[in-house]
mmCIF file of C-alpha atoms in Angstrom:
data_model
loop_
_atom_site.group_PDB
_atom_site.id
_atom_site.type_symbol
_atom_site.label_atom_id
_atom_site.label_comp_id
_atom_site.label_asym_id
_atom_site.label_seq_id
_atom_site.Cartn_x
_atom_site.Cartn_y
_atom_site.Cartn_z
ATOM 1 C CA UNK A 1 98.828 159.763 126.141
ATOM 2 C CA UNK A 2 95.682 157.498 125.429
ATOM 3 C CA UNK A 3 95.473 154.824 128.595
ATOM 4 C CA UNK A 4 95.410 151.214 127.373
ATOM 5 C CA UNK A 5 92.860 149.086 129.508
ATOM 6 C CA UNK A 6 93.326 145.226 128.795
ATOM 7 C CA UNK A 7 90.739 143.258 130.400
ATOM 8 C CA UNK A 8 92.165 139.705 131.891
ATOM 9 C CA UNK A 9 89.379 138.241 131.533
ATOM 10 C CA UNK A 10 89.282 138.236 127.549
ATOM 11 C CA UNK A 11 93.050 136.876 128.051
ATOM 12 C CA UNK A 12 92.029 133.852 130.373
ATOM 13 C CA UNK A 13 88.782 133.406 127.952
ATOM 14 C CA UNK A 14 91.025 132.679 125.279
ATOM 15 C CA UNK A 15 93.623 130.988 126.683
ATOM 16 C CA UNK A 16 91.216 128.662 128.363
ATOM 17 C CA UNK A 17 89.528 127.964 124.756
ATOM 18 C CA UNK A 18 93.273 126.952 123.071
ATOM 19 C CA UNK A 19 93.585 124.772 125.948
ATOM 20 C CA UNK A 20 90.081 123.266 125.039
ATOM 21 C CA UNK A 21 90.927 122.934 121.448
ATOM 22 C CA UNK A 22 94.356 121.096 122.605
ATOM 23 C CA UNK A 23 92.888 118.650 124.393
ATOM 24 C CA UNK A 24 89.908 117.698 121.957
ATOM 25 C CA UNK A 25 92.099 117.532 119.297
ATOM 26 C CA UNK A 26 94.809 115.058 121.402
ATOM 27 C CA UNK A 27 91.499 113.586 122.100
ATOM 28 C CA UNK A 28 90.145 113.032 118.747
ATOM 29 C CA UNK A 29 94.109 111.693 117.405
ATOM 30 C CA UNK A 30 93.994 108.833 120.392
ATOM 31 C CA UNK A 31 90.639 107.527 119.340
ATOM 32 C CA UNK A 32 91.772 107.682 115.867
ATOM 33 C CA UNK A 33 94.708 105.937 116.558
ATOM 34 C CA UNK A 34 93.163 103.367 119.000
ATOM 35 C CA UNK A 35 90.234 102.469 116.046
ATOM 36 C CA UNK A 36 93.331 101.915 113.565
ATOM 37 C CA UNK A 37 94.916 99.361 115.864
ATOM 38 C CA UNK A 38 91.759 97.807 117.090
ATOM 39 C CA UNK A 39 90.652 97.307 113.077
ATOM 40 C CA UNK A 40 94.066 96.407 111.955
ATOM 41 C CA UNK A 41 93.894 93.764 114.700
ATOM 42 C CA UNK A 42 90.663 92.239 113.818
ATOM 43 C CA UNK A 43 90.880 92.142 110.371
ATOM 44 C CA UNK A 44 94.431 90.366 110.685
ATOM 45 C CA UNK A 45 92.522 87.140 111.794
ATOM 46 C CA UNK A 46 90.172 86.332 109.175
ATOM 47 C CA UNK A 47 92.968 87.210 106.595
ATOM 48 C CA UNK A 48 95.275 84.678 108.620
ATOM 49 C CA UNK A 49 92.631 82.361 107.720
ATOM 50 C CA UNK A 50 92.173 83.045 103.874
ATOM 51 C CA UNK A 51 96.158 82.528 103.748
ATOM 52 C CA UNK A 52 95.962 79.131 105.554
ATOM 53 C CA UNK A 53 92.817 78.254 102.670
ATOM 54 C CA UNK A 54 95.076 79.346 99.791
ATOM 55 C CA UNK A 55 98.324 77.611 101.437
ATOM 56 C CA UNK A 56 96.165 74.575 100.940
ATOM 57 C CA UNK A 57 95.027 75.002 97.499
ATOM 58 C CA UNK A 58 98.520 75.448 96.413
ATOM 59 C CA UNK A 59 99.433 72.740 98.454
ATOM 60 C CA UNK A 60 96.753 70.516 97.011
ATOM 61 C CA UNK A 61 96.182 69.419 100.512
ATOM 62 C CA UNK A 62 92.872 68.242 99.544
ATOM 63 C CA UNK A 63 93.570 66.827 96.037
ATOM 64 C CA UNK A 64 94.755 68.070 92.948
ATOM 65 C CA UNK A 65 93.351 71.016 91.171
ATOM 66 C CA UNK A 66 93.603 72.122 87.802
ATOM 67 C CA UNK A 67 96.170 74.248 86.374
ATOM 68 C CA UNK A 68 93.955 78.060 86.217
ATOM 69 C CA UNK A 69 92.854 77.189 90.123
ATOM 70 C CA UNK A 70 96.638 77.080 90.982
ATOM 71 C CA UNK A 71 97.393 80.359 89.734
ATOM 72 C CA UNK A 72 94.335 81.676 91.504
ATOM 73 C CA UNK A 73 95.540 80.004 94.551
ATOM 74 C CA UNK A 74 99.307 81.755 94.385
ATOM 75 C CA UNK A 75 97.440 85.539 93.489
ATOM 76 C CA UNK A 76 95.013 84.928 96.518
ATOM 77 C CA UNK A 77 98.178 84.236 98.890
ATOM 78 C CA UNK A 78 100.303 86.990 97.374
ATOM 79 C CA UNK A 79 97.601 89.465 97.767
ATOM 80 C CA UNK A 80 97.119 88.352 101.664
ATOM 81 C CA UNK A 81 101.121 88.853 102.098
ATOM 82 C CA UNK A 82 100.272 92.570 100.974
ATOM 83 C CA UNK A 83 97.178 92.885 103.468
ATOM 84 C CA UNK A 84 99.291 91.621 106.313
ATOM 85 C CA UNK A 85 101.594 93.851 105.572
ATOM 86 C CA UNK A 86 100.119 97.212 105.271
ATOM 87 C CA UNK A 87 97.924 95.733 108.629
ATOM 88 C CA UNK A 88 101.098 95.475 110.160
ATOM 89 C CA UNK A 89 102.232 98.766 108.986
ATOM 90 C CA UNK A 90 99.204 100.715 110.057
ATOM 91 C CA UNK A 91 99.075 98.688 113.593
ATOM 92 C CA UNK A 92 102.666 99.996 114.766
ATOM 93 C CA UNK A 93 102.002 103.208 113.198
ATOM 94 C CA UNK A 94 99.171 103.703 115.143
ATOM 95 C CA UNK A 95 100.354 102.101 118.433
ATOM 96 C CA UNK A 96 103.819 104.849 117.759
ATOM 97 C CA UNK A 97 101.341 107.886 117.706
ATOM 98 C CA UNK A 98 99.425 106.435 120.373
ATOM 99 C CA UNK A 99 102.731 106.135 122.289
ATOM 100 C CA UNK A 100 101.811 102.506 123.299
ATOM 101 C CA UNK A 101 104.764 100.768 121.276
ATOM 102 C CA UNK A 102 107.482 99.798 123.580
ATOM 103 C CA UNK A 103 110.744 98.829 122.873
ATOM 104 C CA UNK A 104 112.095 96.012 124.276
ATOM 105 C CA UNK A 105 116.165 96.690 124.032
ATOM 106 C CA UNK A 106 118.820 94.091 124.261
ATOM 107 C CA UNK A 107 122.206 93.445 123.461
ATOM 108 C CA UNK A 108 122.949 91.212 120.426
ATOM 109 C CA UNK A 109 125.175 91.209 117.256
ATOM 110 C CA UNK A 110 123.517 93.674 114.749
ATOM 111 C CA UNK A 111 125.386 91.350 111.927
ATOM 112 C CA UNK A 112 122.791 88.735 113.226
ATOM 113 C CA UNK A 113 120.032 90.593 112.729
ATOM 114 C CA UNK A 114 120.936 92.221 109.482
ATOM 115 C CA UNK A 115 121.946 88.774 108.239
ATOM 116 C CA UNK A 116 118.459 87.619 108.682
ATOM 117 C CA UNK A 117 116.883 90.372 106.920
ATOM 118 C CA UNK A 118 118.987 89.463 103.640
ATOM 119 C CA UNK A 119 117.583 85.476 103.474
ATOM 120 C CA UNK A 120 114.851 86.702 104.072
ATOM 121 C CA UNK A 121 114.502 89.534 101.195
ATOM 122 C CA UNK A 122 116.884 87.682 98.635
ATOM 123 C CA UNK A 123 114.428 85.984 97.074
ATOM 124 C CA UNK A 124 112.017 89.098 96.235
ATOM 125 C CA UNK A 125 114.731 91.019 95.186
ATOM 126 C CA UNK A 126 115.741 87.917 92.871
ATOM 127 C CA UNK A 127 112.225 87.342 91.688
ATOM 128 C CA UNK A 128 111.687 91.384 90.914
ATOM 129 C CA UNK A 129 115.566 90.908 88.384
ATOM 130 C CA UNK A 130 117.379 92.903 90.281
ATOM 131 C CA UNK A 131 120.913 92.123 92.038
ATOM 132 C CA UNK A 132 121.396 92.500 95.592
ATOM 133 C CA UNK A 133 124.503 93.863 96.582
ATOM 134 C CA UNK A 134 125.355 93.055 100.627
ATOM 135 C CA UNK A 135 127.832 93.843 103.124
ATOM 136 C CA UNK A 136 130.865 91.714 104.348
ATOM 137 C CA UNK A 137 129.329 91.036 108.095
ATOM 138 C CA UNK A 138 132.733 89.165 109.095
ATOM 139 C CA UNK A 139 132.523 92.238 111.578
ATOM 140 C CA UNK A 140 131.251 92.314 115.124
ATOM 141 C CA UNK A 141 128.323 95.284 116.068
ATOM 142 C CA UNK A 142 127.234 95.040 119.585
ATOM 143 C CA UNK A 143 124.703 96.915 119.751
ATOM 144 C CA UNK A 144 121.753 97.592 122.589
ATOM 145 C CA UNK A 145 118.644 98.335 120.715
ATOM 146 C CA UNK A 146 115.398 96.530 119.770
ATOM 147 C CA UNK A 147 115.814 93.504 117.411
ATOM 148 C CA UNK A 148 112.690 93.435 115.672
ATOM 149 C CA UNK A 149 112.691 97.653 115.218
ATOM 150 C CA UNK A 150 115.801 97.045 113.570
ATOM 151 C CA UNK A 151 114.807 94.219 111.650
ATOM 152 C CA UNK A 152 111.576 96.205 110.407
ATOM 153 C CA UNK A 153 113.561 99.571 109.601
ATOM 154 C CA UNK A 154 115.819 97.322 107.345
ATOM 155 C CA UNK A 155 113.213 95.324 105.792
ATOM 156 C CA UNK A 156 110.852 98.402 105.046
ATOM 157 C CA UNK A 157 114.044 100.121 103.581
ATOM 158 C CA UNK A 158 114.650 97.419 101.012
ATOM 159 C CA UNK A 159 110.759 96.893 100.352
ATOM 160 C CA UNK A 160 110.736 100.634 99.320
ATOM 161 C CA UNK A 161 113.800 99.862 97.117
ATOM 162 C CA UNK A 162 112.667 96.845 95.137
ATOM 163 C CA UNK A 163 109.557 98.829 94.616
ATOM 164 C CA UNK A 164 110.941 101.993 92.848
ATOM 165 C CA UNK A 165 113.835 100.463 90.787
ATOM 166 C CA UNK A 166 112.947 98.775 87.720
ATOM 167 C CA UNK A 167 114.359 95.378 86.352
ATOM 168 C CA UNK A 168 118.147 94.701 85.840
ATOM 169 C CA UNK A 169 118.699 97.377 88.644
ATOM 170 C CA UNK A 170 120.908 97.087 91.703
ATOM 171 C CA UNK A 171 119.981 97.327 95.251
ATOM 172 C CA UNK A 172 122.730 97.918 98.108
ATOM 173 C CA UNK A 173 122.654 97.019 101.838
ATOM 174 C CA UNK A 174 125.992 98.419 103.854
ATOM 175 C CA UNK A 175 125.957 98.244 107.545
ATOM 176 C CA UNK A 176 128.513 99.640 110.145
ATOM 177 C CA UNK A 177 129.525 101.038 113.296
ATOM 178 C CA UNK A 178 130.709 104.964 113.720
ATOM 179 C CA UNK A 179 131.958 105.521 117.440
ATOM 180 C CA UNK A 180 128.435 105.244 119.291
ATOM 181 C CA UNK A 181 126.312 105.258 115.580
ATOM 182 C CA UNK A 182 124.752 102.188 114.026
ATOM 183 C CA UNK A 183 124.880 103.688 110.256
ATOM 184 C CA UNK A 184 122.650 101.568 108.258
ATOM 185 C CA UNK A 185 122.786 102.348 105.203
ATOM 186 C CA UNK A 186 120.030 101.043 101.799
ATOM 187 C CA UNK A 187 120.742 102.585 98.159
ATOM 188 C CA UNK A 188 119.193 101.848 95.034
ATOM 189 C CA UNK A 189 119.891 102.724 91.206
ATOM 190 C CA UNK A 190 116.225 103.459 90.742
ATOM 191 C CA UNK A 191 113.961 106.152 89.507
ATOM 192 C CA UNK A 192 115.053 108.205 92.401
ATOM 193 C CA UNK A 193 112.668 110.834 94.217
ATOM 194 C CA UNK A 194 111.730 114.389 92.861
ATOM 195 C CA UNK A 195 113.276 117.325 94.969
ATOM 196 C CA UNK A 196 109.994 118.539 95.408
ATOM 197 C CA UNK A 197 108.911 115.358 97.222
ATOM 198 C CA UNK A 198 111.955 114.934 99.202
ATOM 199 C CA UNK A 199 110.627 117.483 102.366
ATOM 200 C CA UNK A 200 107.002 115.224 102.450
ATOM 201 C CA UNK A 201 108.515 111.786 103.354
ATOM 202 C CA UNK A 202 108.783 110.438 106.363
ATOM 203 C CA UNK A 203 105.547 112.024 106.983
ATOM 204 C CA UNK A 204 102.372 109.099 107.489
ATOM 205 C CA UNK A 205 100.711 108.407 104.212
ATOM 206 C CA UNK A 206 103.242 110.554 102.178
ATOM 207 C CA UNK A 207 104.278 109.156 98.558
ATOM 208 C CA UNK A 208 106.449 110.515 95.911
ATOM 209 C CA UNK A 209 107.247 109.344 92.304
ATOM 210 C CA UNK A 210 105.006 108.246 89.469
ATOM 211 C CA UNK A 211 101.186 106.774 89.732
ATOM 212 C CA UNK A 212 102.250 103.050 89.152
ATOM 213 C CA UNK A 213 105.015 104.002 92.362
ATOM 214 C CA UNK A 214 102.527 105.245 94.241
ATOM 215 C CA UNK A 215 99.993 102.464 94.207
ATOM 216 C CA UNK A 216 102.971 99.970 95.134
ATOM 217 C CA UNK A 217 101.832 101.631 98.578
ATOM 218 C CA UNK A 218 100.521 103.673 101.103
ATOM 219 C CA UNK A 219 103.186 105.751 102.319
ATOM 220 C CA UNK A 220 103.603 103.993 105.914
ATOM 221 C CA UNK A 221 107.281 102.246 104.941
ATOM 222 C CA UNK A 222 109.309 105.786 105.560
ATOM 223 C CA UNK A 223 107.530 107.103 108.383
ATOM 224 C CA UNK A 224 107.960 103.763 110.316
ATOM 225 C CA UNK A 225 111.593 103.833 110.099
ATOM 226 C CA UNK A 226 111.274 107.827 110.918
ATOM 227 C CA UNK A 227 109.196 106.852 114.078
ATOM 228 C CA UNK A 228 111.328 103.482 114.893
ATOM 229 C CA UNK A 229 114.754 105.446 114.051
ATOM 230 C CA UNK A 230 113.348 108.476 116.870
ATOM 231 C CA UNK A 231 112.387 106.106 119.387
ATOM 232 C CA UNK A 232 115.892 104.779 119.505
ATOM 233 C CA UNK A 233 117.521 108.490 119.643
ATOM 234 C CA UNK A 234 118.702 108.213 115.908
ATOM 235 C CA UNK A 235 117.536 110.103 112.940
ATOM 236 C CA UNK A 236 117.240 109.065 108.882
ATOM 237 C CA UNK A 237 118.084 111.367 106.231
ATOM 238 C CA UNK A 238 117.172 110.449 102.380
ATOM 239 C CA UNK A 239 119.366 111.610 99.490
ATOM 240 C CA UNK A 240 118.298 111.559 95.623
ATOM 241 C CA UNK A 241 118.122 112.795 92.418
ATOM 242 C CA UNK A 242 115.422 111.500 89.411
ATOM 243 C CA UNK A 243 116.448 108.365 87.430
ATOM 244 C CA UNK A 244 120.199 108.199 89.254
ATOM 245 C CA UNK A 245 118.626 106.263 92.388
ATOM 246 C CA UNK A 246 118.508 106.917 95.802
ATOM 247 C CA UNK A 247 119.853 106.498 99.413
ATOM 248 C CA UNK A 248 118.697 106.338 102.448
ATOM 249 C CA UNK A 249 120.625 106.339 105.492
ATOM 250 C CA UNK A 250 119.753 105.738 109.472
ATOM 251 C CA UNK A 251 121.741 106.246 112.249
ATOM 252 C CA UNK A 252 121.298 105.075 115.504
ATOM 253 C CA UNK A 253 123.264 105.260 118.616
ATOM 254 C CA UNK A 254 122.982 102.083 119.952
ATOM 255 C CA UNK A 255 126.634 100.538 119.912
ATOM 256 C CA UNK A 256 127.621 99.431 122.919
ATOM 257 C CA UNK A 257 131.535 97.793 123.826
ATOM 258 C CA UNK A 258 134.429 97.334 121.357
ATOM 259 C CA UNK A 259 133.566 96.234 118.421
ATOM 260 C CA UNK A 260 135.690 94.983 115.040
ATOM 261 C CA UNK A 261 136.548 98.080 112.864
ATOM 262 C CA UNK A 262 134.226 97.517 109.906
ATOM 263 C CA UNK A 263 135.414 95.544 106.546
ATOM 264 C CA UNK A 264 134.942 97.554 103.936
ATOM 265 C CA UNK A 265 131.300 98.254 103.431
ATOM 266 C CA UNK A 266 129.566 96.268 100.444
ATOM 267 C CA UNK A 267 131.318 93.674 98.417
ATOM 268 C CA UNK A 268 130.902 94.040 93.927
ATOM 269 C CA UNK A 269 130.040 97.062 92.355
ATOM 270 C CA UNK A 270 130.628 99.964 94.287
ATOM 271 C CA UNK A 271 126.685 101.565 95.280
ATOM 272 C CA UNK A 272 125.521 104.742 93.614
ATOM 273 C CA UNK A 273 127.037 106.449 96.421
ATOM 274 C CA UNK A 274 126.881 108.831 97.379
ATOM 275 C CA UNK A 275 124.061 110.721 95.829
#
């Protein structure tokens, strides 16, 4: 029998250059994410600014303007609603893979929250033709979580829905509670999502569907509810099939107390549930 002589040395070598790789590479994601936040954070105040200017042009703060100008005026703002939005989106992305976001948890009635979201998105979803179907939120949801995470997972869900379903198309919101789960629930009757795209999102910078669905975006919307849903302990799963819509669903377990069994979920058409 042949003796086998392993040198430790070649063993510690290599082990000690992985752990050198490790590092530089953890290294080389925090500065990456640090110069994301830092430039999403400076370039949020001069486009604060050029929103403020084209509030007053529309305004006519200053005196009227003719009719061309105004229109120029309303695509200026629009286009800085966009900016600040994708800022927005890259900032907590980058301050989640940092680790630096913290959640600040509380108790409050999830219908308060939700209800918010819906004023607040009615009048896109109006303006884009499409009808909004919502929930009856006659029922209590205690819940202990962070209010603005859960008001940003809904409102990135519903951006992503206006964007992929096409005029005349219906959009559905149902929230409730299952035991410990917030199940929050957005579908749409959209172009729906190609199997072979389903496994990519969630993922930072991931898109799926056509060209002209693709450059509605940047692929941050998904992976921020991903990131927001796993910092509360709760998970997201996405069902769909081409041109019959999608769903998306997030659970989170974040009900806390007794709370009123759920009316049923949304109120017209039933959704295109489930997928």
């Amino acid at each position: 029998m042949e003796e086998v002589i392993i040198d430790p040395r070649a063993i510690v070598a290599r082990e000690a250059a992985l752990e050198a790789a490790l590092r530089d590479s953890e290294a080389r994601s925090a500065g990456k994410s640090r110069f994301l936040a830092c430039l999403s954070h400076e370039l949020r105040t001069p486009l604060n600014a050029i929103m403020g200017f084209a509030d007053a042009m529309r305004e006519e703060a200053l005196g009227p303007l003719p009719q061309s100008y105004r229109g120029y005026a309303e695509l200026i703002h629009e286009s800085g609603e966009l900016l600040l939005e994708l800022l927005s989106d890259v900032l907590d992305m980058s301050r989640i893979e940092a680790e630096r976001l913290e959640l600040h948890p509380e108790v409050f009635d999830a219908r308060e929250a939700m209800t918010a979201v819906i004023r607040l998105m009615c009048v896109q979803i109006e303006r884009a033709g499409l009808t909004f179907v919502t929930p009856d939120m006659r029922a209590r949801i205690a819940v202990r979580a962070d209010r603005r995470a859960l008001k940003q997972i809904a409102l990135n869900l519903l951006s992503n829905a206006i964007k992929a379903t096409p005029s005349g198309g219906r959009i559905f919101l149902s929230l409730h509670a299952e035991e410990d789960d917030l199940v929050l629930c957005v579908a749409d009757t959209g172009r729906g999502i190609p199997p072979e795209d389903l496994n990519r999102l969630g993922r930072p910078f991931e898109q799926a569907g056509s060209l002209d669905q693709r450059a509605a975006g940047v692929g941050l919307g998904l992976s921020l509810v991903k990131a927001l849903a796993g910092l509360h302990g709760g998970a997201l799963s996405i069902s769909s099939r081409p041109w019959e819509g999608t769903e998306v669903t997030v659970r989170l377990p974040v009900v806390v107390g007794d709370h009123t069994p759920p009316e049923p979920a949304l109120t017209g058409p039933r959704a295109p549930n489930r997928l």
